mmCIF file of C-alpha atoms in Angstrom:
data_model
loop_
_atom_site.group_PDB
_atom_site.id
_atom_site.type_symbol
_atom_site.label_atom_id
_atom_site.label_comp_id
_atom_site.label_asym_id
_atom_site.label_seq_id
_atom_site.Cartn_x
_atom_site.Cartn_y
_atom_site.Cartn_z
ATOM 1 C CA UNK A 1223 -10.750 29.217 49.479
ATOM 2 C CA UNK A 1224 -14.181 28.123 50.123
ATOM 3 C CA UNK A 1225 -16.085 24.847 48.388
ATOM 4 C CA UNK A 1226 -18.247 26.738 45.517
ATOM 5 C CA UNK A 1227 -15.545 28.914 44.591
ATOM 6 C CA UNK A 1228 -13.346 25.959 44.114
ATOM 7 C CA UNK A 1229 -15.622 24.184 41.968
ATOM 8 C CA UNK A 1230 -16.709 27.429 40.021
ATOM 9 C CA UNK A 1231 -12.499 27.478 38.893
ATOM 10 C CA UNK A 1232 -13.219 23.489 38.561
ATOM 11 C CA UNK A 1233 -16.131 24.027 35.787
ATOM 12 C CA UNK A 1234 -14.521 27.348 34.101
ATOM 13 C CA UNK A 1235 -11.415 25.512 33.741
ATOM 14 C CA UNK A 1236 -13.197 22.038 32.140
ATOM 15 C CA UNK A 1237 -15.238 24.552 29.724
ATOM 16 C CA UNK A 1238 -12.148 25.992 28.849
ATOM 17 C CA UNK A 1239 -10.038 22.940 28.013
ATOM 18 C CA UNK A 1240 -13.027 21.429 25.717
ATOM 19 C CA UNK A 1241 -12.384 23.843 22.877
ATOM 20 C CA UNK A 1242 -9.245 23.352 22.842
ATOM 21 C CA UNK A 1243 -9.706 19.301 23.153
ATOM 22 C CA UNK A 1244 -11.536 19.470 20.074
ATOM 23 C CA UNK A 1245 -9.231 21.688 18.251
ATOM 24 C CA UNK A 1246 -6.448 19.286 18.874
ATOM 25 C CA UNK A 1247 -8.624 15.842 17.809
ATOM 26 C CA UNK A 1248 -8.808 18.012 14.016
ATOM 27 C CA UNK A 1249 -5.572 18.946 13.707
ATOM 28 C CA UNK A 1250 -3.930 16.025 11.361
ATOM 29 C CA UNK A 1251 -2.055 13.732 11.950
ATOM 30 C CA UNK A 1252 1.184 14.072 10.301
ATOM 31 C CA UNK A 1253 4.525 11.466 9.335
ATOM 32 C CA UNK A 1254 7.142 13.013 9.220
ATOM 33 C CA UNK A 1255 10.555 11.277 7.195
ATOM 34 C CA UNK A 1256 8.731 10.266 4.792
ATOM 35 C CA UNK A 1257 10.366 9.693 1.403
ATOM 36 C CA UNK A 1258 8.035 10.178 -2.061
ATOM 37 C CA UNK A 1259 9.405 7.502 -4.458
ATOM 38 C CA UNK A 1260 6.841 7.711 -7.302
ATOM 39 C CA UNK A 1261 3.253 8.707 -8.610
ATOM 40 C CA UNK A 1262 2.543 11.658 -7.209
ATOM 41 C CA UNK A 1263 2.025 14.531 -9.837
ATOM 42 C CA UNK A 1264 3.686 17.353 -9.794
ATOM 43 C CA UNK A 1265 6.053 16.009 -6.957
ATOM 44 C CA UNK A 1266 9.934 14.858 -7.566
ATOM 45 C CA UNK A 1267 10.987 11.466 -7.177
ATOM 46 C CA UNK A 1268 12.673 10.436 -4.007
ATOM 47 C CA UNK A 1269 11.448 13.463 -2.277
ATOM 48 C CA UNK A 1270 11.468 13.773 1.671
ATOM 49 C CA UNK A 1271 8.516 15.433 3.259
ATOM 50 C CA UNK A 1272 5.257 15.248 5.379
ATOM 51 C CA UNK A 1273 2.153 12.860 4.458
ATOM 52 C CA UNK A 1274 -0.952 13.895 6.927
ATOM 53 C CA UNK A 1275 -3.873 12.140 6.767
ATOM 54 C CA UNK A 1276 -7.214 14.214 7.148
ATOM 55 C CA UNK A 1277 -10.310 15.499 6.369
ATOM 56 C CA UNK A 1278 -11.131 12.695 3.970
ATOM 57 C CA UNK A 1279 -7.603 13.586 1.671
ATOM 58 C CA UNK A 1280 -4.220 12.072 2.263
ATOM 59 C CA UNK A 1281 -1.853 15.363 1.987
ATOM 60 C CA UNK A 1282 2.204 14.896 0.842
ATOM 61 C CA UNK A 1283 3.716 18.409 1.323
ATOM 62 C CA UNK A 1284 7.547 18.749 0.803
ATOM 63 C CA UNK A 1285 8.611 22.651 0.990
ATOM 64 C CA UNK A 1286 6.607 24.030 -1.850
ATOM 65 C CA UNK A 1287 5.640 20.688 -3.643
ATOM 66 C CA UNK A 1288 2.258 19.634 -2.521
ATOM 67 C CA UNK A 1289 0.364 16.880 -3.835
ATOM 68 C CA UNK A 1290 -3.345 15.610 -2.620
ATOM 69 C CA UNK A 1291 -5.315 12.371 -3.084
ATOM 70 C CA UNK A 1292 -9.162 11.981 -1.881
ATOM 71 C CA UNK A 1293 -9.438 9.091 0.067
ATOM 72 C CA UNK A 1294 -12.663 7.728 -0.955
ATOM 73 C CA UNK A 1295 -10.548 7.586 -4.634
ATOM 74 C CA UNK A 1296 -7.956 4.999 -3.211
ATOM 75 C CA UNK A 1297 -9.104 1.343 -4.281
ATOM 76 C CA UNK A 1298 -6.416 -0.302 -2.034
ATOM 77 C CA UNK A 1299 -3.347 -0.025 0.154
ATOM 78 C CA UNK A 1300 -0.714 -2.325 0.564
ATOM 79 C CA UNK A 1301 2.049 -2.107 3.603
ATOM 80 C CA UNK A 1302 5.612 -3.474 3.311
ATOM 81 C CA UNK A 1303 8.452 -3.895 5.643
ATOM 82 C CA UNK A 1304 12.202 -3.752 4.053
ATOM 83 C CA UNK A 1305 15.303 -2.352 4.955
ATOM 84 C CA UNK A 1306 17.496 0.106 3.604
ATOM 85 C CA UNK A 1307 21.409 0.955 4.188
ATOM 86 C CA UNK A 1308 22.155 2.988 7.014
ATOM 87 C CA UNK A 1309 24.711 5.134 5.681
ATOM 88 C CA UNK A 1310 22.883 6.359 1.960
ATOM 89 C CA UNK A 1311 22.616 9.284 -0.185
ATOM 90 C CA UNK A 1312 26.145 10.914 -1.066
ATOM 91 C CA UNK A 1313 27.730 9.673 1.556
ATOM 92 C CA UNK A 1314 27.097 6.027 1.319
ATOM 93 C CA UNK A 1315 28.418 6.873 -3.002
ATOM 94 C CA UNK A 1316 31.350 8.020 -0.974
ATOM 95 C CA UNK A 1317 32.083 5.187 0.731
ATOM 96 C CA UNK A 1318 32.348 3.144 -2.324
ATOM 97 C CA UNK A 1319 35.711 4.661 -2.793
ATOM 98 C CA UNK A 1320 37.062 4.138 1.004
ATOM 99 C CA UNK A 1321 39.699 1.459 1.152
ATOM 100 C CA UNK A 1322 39.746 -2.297 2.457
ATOM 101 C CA UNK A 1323 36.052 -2.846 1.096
ATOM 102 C CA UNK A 1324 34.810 -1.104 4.087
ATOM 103 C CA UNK A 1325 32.091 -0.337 1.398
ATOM 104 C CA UNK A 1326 30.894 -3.614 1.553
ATOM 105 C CA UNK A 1327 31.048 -3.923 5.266
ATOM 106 C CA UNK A 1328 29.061 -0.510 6.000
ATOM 107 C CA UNK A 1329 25.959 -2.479 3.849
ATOM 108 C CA UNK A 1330 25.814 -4.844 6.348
ATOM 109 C CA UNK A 1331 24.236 -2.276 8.570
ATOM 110 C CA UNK A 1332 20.751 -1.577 7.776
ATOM 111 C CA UNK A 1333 17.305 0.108 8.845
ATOM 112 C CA UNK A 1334 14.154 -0.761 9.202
ATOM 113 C CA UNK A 1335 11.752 1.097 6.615
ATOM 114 C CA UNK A 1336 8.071 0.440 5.764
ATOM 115 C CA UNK A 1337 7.108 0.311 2.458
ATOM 116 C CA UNK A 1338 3.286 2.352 1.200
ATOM 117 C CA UNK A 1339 1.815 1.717 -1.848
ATOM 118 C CA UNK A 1340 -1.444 3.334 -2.632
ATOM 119 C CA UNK A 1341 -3.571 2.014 -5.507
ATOM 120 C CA UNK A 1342 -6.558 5.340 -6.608
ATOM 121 C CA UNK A 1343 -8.533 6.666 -9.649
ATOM 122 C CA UNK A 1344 -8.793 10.212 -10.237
ATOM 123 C CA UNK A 1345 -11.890 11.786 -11.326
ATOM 124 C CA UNK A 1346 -11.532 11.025 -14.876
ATOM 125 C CA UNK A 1347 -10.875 7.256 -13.592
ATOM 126 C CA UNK A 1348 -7.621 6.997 -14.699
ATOM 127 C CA UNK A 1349 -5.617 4.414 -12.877
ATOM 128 C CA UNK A 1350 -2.883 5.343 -10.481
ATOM 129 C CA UNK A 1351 -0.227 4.428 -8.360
ATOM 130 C CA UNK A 1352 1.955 6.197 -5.435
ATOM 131 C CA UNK A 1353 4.782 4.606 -3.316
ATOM 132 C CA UNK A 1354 6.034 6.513 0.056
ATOM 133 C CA UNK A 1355 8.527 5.266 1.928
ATOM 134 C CA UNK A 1356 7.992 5.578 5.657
ATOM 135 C CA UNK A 1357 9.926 5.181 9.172
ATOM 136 C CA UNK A 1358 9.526 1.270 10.441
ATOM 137 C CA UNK A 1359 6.078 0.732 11.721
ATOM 138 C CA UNK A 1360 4.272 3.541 10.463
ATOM 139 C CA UNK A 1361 3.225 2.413 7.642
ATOM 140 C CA UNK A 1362 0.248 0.138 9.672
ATOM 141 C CA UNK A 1363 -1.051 3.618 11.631
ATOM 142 C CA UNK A 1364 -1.412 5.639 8.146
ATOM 143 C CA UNK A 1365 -3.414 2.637 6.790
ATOM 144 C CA UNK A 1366 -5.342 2.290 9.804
ATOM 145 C CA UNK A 1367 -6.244 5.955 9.318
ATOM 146 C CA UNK A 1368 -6.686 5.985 5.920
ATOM 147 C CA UNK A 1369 -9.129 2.827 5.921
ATOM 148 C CA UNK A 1370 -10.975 4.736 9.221
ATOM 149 C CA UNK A 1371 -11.588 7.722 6.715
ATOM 150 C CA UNK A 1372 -13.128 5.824 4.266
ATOM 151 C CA UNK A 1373 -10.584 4.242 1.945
ATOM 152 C CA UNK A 1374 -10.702 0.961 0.749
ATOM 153 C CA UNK A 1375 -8.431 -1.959 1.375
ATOM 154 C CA UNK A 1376 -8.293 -5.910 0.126
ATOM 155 C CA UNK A 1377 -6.037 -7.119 2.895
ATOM 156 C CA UNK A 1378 -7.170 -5.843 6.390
ATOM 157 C CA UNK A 1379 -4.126 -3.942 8.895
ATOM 158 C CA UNK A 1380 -3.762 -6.707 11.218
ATOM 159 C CA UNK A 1381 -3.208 -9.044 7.989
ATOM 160 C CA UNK A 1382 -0.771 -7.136 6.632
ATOM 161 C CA UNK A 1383 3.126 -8.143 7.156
ATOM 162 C CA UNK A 1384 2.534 -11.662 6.602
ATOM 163 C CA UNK A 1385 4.720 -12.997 4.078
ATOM 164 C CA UNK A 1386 3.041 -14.371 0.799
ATOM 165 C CA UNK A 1387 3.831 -17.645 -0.175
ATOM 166 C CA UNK A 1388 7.163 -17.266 -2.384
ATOM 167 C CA UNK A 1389 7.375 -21.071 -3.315
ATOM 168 C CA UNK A 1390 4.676 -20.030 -6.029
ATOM 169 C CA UNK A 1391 6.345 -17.569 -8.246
ATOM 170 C CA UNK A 1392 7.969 -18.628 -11.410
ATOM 171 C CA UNK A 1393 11.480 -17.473 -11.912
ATOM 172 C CA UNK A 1394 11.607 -15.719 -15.904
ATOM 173 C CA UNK B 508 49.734 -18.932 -66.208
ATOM 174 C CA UNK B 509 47.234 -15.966 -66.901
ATOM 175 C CA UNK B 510 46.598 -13.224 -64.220
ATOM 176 C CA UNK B 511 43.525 -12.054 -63.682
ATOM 177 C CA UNK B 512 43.503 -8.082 -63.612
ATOM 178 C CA UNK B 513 43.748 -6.387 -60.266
ATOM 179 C CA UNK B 514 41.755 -3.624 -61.330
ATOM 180 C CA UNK B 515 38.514 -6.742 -62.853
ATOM 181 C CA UNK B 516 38.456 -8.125 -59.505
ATOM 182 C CA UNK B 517 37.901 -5.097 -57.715
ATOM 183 C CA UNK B 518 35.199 -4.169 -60.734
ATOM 184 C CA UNK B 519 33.544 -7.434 -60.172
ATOM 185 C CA UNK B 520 32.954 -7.155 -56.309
ATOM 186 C CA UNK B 521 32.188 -3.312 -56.751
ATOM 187 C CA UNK B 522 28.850 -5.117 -58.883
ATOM 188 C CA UNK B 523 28.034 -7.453 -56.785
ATOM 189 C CA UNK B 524 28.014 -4.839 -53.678
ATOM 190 C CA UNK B 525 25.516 -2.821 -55.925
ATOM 191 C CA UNK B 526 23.399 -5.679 -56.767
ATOM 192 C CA UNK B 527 23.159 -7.137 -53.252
ATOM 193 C CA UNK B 528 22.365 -3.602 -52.217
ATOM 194 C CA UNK B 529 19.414 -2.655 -55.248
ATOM 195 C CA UNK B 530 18.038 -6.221 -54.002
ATOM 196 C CA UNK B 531 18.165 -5.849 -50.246
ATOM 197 C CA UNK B 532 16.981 -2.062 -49.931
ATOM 198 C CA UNK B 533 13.173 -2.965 -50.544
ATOM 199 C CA UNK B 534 13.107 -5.158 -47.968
ATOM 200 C CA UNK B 535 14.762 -2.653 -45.281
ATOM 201 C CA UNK B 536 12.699 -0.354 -46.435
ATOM 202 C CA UNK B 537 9.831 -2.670 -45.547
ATOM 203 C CA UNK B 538 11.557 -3.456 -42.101
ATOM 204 C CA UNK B 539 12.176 0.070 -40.762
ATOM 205 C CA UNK B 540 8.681 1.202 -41.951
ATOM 206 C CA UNK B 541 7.405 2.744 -38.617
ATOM 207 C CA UNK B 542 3.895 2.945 -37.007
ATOM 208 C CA UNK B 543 2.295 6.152 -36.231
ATOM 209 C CA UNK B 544 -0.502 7.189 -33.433
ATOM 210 C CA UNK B 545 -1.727 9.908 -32.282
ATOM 211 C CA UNK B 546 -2.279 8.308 -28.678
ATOM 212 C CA UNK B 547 -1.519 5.532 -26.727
ATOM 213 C CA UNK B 548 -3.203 3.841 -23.611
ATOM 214 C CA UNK B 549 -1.051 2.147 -20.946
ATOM 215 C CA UNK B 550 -2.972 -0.951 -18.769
ATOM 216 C CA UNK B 551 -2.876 -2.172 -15.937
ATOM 217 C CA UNK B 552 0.034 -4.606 -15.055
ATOM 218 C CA UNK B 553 -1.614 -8.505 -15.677
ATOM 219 C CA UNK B 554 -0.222 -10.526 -13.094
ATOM 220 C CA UNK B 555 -2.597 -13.154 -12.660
ATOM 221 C CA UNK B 556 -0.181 -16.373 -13.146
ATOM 222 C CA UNK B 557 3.136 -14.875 -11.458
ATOM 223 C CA UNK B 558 1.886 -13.164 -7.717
ATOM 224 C CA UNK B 559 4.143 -9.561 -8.194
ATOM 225 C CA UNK B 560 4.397 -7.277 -4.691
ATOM 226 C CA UNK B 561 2.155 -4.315 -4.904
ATOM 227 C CA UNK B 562 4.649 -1.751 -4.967
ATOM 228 C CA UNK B 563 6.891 -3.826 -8.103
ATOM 229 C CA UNK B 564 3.067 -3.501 -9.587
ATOM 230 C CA UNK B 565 2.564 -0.253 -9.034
ATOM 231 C CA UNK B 566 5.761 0.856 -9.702
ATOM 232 C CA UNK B 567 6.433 -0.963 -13.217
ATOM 233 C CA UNK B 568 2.751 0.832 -14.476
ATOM 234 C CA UNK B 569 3.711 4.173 -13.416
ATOM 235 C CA UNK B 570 7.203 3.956 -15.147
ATOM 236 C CA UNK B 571 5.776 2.386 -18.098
ATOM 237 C CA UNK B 572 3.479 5.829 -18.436
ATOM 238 C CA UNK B 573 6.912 7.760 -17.721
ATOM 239 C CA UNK B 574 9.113 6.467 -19.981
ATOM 240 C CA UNK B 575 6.376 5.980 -23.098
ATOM 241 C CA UNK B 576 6.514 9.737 -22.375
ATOM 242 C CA UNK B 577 9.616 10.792 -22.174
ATOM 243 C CA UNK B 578 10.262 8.839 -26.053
ATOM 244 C CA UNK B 579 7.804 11.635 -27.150
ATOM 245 C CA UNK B 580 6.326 9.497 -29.857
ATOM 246 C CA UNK B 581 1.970 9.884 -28.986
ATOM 247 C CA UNK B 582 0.337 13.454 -28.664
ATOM 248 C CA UNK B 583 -1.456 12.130 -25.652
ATOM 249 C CA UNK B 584 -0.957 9.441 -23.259
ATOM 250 C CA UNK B 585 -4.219 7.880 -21.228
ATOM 251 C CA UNK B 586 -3.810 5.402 -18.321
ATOM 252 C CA UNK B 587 -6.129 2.406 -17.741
ATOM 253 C CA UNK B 588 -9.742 3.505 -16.969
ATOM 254 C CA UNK B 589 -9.497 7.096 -18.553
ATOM 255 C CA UNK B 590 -12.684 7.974 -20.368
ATOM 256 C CA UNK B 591 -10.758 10.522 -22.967
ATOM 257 C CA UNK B 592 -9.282 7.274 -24.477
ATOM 258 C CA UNK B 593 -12.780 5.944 -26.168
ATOM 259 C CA UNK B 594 -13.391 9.306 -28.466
ATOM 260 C CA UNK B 595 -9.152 8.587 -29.647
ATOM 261 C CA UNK B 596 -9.557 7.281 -33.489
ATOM 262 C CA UNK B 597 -6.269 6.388 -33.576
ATOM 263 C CA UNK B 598 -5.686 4.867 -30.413
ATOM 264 C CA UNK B 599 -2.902 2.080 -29.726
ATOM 265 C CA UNK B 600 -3.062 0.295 -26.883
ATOM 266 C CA UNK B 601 0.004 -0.811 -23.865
ATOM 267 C CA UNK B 602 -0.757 -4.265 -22.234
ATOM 268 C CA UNK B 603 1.848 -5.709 -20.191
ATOM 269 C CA UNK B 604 1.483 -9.771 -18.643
ATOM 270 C CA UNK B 605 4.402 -10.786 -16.220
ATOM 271 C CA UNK B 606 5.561 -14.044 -16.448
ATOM 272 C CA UNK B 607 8.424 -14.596 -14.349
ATOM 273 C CA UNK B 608 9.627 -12.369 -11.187
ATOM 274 C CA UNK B 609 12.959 -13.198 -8.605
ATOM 275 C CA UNK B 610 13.186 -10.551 -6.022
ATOM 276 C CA UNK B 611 16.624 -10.395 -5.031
ATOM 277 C CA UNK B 612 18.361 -8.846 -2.232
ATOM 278 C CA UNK B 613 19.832 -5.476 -2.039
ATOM 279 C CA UNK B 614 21.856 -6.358 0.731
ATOM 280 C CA UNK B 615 23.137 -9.417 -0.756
ATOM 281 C CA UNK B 616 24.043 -7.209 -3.838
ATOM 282 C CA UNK B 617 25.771 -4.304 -1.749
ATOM 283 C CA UNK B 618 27.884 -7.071 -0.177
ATOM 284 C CA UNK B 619 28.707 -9.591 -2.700
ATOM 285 C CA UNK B 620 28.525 -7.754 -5.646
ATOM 286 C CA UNK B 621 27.651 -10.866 -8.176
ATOM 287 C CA UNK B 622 24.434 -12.146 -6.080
ATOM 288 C CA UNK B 623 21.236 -11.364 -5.317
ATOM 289 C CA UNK B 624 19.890 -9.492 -8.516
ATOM 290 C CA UNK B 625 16.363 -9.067 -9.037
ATOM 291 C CA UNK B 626 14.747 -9.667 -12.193
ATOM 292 C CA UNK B 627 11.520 -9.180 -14.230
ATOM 293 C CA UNK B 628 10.465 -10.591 -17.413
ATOM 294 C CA UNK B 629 6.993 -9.209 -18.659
ATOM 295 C CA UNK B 630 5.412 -9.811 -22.281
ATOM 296 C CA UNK B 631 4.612 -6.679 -24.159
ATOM 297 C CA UNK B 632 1.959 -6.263 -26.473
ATOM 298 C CA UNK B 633 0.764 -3.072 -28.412
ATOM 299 C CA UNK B 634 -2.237 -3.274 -30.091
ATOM 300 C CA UNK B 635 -4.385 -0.744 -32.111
ATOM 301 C CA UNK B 636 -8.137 -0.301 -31.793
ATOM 302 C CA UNK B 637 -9.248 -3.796 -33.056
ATOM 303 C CA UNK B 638 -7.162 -5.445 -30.560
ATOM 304 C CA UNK B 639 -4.887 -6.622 -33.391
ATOM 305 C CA UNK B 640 -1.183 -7.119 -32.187
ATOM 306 C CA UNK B 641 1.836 -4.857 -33.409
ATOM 307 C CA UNK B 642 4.083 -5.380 -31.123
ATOM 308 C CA UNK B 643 4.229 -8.686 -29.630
ATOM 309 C CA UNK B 644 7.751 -9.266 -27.447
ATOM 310 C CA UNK B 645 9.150 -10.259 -23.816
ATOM 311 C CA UNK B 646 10.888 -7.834 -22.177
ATOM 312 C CA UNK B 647 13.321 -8.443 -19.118
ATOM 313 C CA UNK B 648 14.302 -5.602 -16.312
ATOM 314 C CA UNK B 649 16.929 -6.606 -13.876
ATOM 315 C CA UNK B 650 18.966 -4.944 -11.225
ATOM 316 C CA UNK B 651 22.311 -6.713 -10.759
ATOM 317 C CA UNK B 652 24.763 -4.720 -9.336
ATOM 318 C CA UNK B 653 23.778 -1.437 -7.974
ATOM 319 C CA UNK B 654 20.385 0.122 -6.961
ATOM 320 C CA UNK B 655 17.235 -0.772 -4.999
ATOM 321 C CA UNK B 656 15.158 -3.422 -6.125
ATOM 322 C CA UNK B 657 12.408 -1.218 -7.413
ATOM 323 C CA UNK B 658 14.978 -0.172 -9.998
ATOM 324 C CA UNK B 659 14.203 -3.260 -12.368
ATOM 325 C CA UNK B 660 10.919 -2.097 -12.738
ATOM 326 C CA UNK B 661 12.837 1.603 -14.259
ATOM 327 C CA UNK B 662 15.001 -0.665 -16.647
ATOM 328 C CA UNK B 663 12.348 -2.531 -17.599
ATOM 329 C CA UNK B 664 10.246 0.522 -18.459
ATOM 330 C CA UNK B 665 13.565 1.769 -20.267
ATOM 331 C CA UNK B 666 13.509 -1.119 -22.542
ATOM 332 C CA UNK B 667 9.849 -0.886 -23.272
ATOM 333 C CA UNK B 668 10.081 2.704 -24.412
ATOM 334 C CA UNK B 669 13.189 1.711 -26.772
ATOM 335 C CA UNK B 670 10.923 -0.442 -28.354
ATOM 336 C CA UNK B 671 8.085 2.012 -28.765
ATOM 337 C CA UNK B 672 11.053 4.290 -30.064
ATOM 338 C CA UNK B 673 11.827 1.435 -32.982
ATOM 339 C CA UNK B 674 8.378 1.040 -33.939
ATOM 340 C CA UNK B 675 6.075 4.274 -33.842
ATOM 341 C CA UNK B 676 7.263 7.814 -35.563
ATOM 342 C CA UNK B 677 5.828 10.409 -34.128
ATOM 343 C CA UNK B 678 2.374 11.410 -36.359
ATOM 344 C CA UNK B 679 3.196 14.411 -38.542
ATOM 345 C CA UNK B 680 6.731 13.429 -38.335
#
């Protein structure tokens, strides 16, 4: 195959792949696992779904429930790490009931979780507040792209997951 | 010696019953007189003095709104910032102040059972439209045994709303 032919294929192929680059960069981004555990309207409690972050809204969709929130609306964003029992749901209830305390001894083994909490004010300016419950460390990477798309945070991403001084609070 | 008639005694405390009763039912009367509004507006969490995580925040607010729904007492219910509230005329309003917070462990409790609760003591005050108090009383969620952490924010909630429930009838009702 001679020279110009080769680079002919060479600039087809490059005009062909930039479409398609720039379909791919819009496309959002989406979390899976993620667990709904309250303030989102017209979604369940403790419901397990998708939250995508894009075109300036941050999108929870779980089957048929779907629930948006304009990012420009969100005031702040907070990130939390905490852990969770490893064997939950039913069949951690379950376990309760196995013999020898092996209840107790299953709690001991935990995972990592990442904790969401999004402060916003809806167009009448009504104050609201959603917690999601995300895999460990993605919690950072959805605030990252939230605060990229315009939303508003106090503490800055590479702030967040430092401990806040404890000594301070009062016990009731 | 003289007995005293079975059948007088039981006379004489059947009167007195009666009389304590005549006396004391004005003042219940007084006591379970309830409030009525046609709407309520639920603030913000104040946390100024005790520093309370974001999501316990967050999370005691939203089930605050929740459970003041669910006792079905207001018409409408307007969060903090929500312009419909101003035009209410009778309007009472939710404020909540925390002043004292322990996070505990849910491991701690999953393991040992007796440790490791988490706890939440908040003052609750509901107000009407000239800011003049109601309701004025501290309120304490805790999760001790079972449950996530989040969860004393959900009791707490639970024992605001059975005060709302003690105080307010429903208007019309």
């Amino acid at each position: 195959m001679t020279k110009p032919l080769q680079r002919i294929l060479l600039v087809a192929g490059c005009l062909l792949a930039c479409p398609t680059a720039s379909v791919v960069a819009q496309e959002p981004v989406a979390t899976s696992n993620v667990v709904h555990v309250l303030g989102l309207e017209g979604v369940k409690k403790k419901t397990k779904g998708h939250l995508f972050v894009s075109s300036g809204e941050v999108r929870f969709e779980a089957g048929t429930a779907k629930a948006e929130v304009a990012v420009a609306s969100i005031q702040d964003i907070f990130t939390n790490a905490d852990n969770k029992r490893l064997i939950g749901g039913k069949l951690g209830t379950l376990a309760m009931f196995a013999p020898y305390e092996s209840d107790r001894f299953l709690s001991l083994f935990r995972r990592g979780i990442d904790v969401l909490t999004l402060k916003y004010r809806d167009a009448k300016g009504a104050l609201h507040g959603v917690i999601f419950i995300l895999p460990k460390g993605q919690a950072p990477l959805v605030k990252k792209q939230m605060v990229a798309q315009g939303a508003h945070a106090s503490i800055p991403v590479e702030e967040e997951g430092q401990k806040p001084d404890t000594k301070q609070e009062r016990k009731p | 010696m003289r007995r005293i008639p079975y059948v007088s005694v039981v006379l004489a405390l059947f009167g007195a019953f009666v009389i304590a009763g005549w006396v004391a039912t004005p003042a219940q009367a007084q006591q379970t007189k309830k409030l009525k509004a046609s709407a309520i507006q639920v603030f913000a969490v104040e946390c100024d003095e005790v520093k309370l995580p974001p999501a316990f925040e967050m999370a005691l607010y939203e089930n605050l709104i929740d459970q003041v729904r669910k006792t079905g007492k207001f018409e409408r219910i307007y969060r903090d910032g929500e312009r419909g509230a101003a035009d209410e005329a009778n309007l009472v309003t939710l404020h909540s102040k925390v002043l004292g917070f322990k996070e505990g462990s849910e491991r701690l409790r999953q393991v040992t059972t007796v440790a490791g609760a988490t706890s939440i003591k908040v003052h609750v005050r509901i107000a009407d439209r000239s800011g003049q108090s109601l309701v004025d009383r501290d309120v304490t969620g805790k999760v001790v045994f079972f449950g996530e952490n989040l969860r004393a924010t959900h009791n707490l909630a639970k024992s605001v709303a059975k005060i709302v429930r003690q105080n307010f009838q429903k208007e019309g009702g």
